[in-house]
């Protein structure tokens, strides 16, 4: 099928959201509403992609910046018809069909857009609109049809009389129009209505008179629903999550309690991975095959290799772990952390910008930051890399097969050579040669019969 151009309307504030943030930047599944629409649109490979911004245009354009978008600004929001009018200077150079889409319908798919385009071409229409039927049509424009079932016009809820309000077929705000006709129609729209706005749907009767118009009523009402307030947004979020999780389950992932988990758009999970209840997989999470993610873990912007065990209550952000790793419970891995195969990070450990070699273990209560740890290293309980001198960050290097005893401080910059041993309680301030034992604690002394002296002091 040959391509068309696409115009997305995203200039509105979204008053009903009661927010300083433009509606199209509110997140669903971790991505702005407009991002979801653009994803569906890009599936069409449009000849030209134009987006109308207005309310906080700069922020919207920055957030969704991409070379394939031609931004047009609508400085004053006078309605959807006015928004399209603002794009006319760009549209003049184009021909063929134009899909016009509301920017607040994030569940729309490429397939639905294709079916609209196909219907438009088959019918030879000048305008085709996409409608759906909703049990609760509140807030939407209603599709008014004549006795023969032909579309007559769209009436906005605020302008509708009781019989019209009872109509359950609604306008989705997705249209396919013939570009040569559009400028003539737009010139004739007025703002004589309840909201004093220039309504785009007012071009429907004009199209009927000039070239023909019809409405394609699509069953999948969920996919065509819009977001006007935060309740609708939350409902949409749930629908999106359910669909994603169903997709994962179909491809071999176990969710023990799907409805308790949250998954961002474009997350990947390999087969035979088990996700326990209350897990959050935020944007940029890629989880390999055969992993086990325990309850209450929060992972984002991270790659988890195959066969990892992540026990309950772990927080991973911006990390890369190779596979067969064992993490937590209660571990926090911060950005820039890398674990080679079979490395272990146990309870109450924090890692930041730390590379841990194959099979190395940091099992209890440690802080490891700005560090490079070789393979086969054992880091004892309570070990701390002192990476910050109050002004600069410094690096700690621990070479292969080093044994670090418990309660050790490594004052960076410092390097511990291969096979060295650090005695428990040591504060390492100088590089340790390979194979050496480093101990810095003072020798233990005994004052005998201390208990007797103590009781005499206190009596
Ligand atoms: C619109 C339709 C309604 C349809 C509904 C579907 C009109 C007059 N009504 O109503 O028939 O059932 O969508 O969701 O079109 N926008 C601009 N500039 C403006 C006004 C709006 O760019 O001046 C953008 C908004 O950012 C939004 C889209 O157009 O993405 C729809 O605007 P909104 O105010 O939500 O329209 P509805 O009242 O929902
Ligand atoms: Ca809307």
PDB file of N, CA, C and O and ligand atoms in Angstrom, residues 16 23 102 104-105 226-228, ligand 2:
ATOM      1  N   UNK A  16      -8.451  18.939  31.696  1.00  0.00           N
ATOM      2  CA  UNK A  16      -9.062  17.984  32.620  1.00  0.00           C
ATOM      3  C   UNK A  16      -8.038  17.147  33.394  1.00  0.00           C
ATOM      4  O   UNK A  16      -8.370  16.457  34.343  1.00  0.00           O
ATOM      5  N   UNK A  23      -0.785  17.435  28.551  1.00  0.00           N
ATOM      6  CA  UNK A  23      -1.359  16.079  28.626  1.00  0.00           C
ATOM      7  C   UNK A  23      -0.533  15.063  27.841  1.00  0.00           C
ATOM      8  O   UNK A  23      -0.277  13.967  28.337  1.00  0.00           O
ATOM      9  N   UNK A 102      -5.710  12.551  16.878  1.00  0.00           N
ATOM     10  CA  UNK A 102      -5.622  13.171  18.200  1.00  0.00           C
ATOM     11  C   UNK A 102      -4.406  12.600  18.914  1.00  0.00           C
ATOM     12  O   UNK A 102      -4.133  11.404  18.828  1.00  0.00           O
ATOM     13  N   UNK A 104      -3.999  12.103  22.032  1.00  0.00           N
ATOM     14  CA  UNK A 104      -4.270  11.576  23.377  1.00  0.00           C
ATOM     15  C   UNK A 104      -4.946  10.200  23.359  1.00  0.00           C
ATOM     16  O   UNK A 104      -5.721   9.871  24.236  1.00  0.00           O
ATOM     17  N   UNK A 105      -4.639   9.396  22.334  1.00  0.00           N
ATOM     18  CA  UNK A 105      -5.178   8.032  22.246  1.00  0.00           C
ATOM     19  C   UNK A 105      -4.021   7.030  22.176  1.00  0.00           C
ATOM     20  O   UNK A 105      -3.724   6.489  21.117  1.00  0.00           O
ATOM     21  N   UNK A 226      -9.598   7.542  24.406  1.00  0.00           N
ATOM     22  CA  UNK A 226      -8.712   8.676  24.642  1.00  0.00           C
ATOM     23  C   UNK A 226      -8.475   8.864  26.130  1.00  0.00           C
ATOM     24  O   UNK A 226      -9.132   8.256  26.970  1.00  0.00           O
ATOM     25  N   UNK A 227      -7.501   9.697  26.434  1.00  0.00           N
ATOM     26  CA  UNK A 227      -7.214  10.037  27.821  1.00  0.00           C
ATOM     27  C   UNK A 227      -7.539  11.511  28.022  1.00  0.00           C
ATOM     28  O   UNK A 227      -6.935  12.361  27.375  1.00  0.00           O
ATOM     29  N   UNK A 228      -8.503  11.797  28.880  1.00  0.00           N
ATOM     30  CA  UNK A 228      -8.799  13.201  29.174  1.00  0.00           C
ATOM     31  C   UNK A 228      -8.492  13.561  30.616  1.00  0.00           C
ATOM     32  O   UNK A 228      -8.232  14.705  30.927  1.00  0.00           O
TER      33      UNK A 228
HETATM   34 CA1  LIG B   2      -9.579  14.112  24.019  1.00  0.00          CA
END
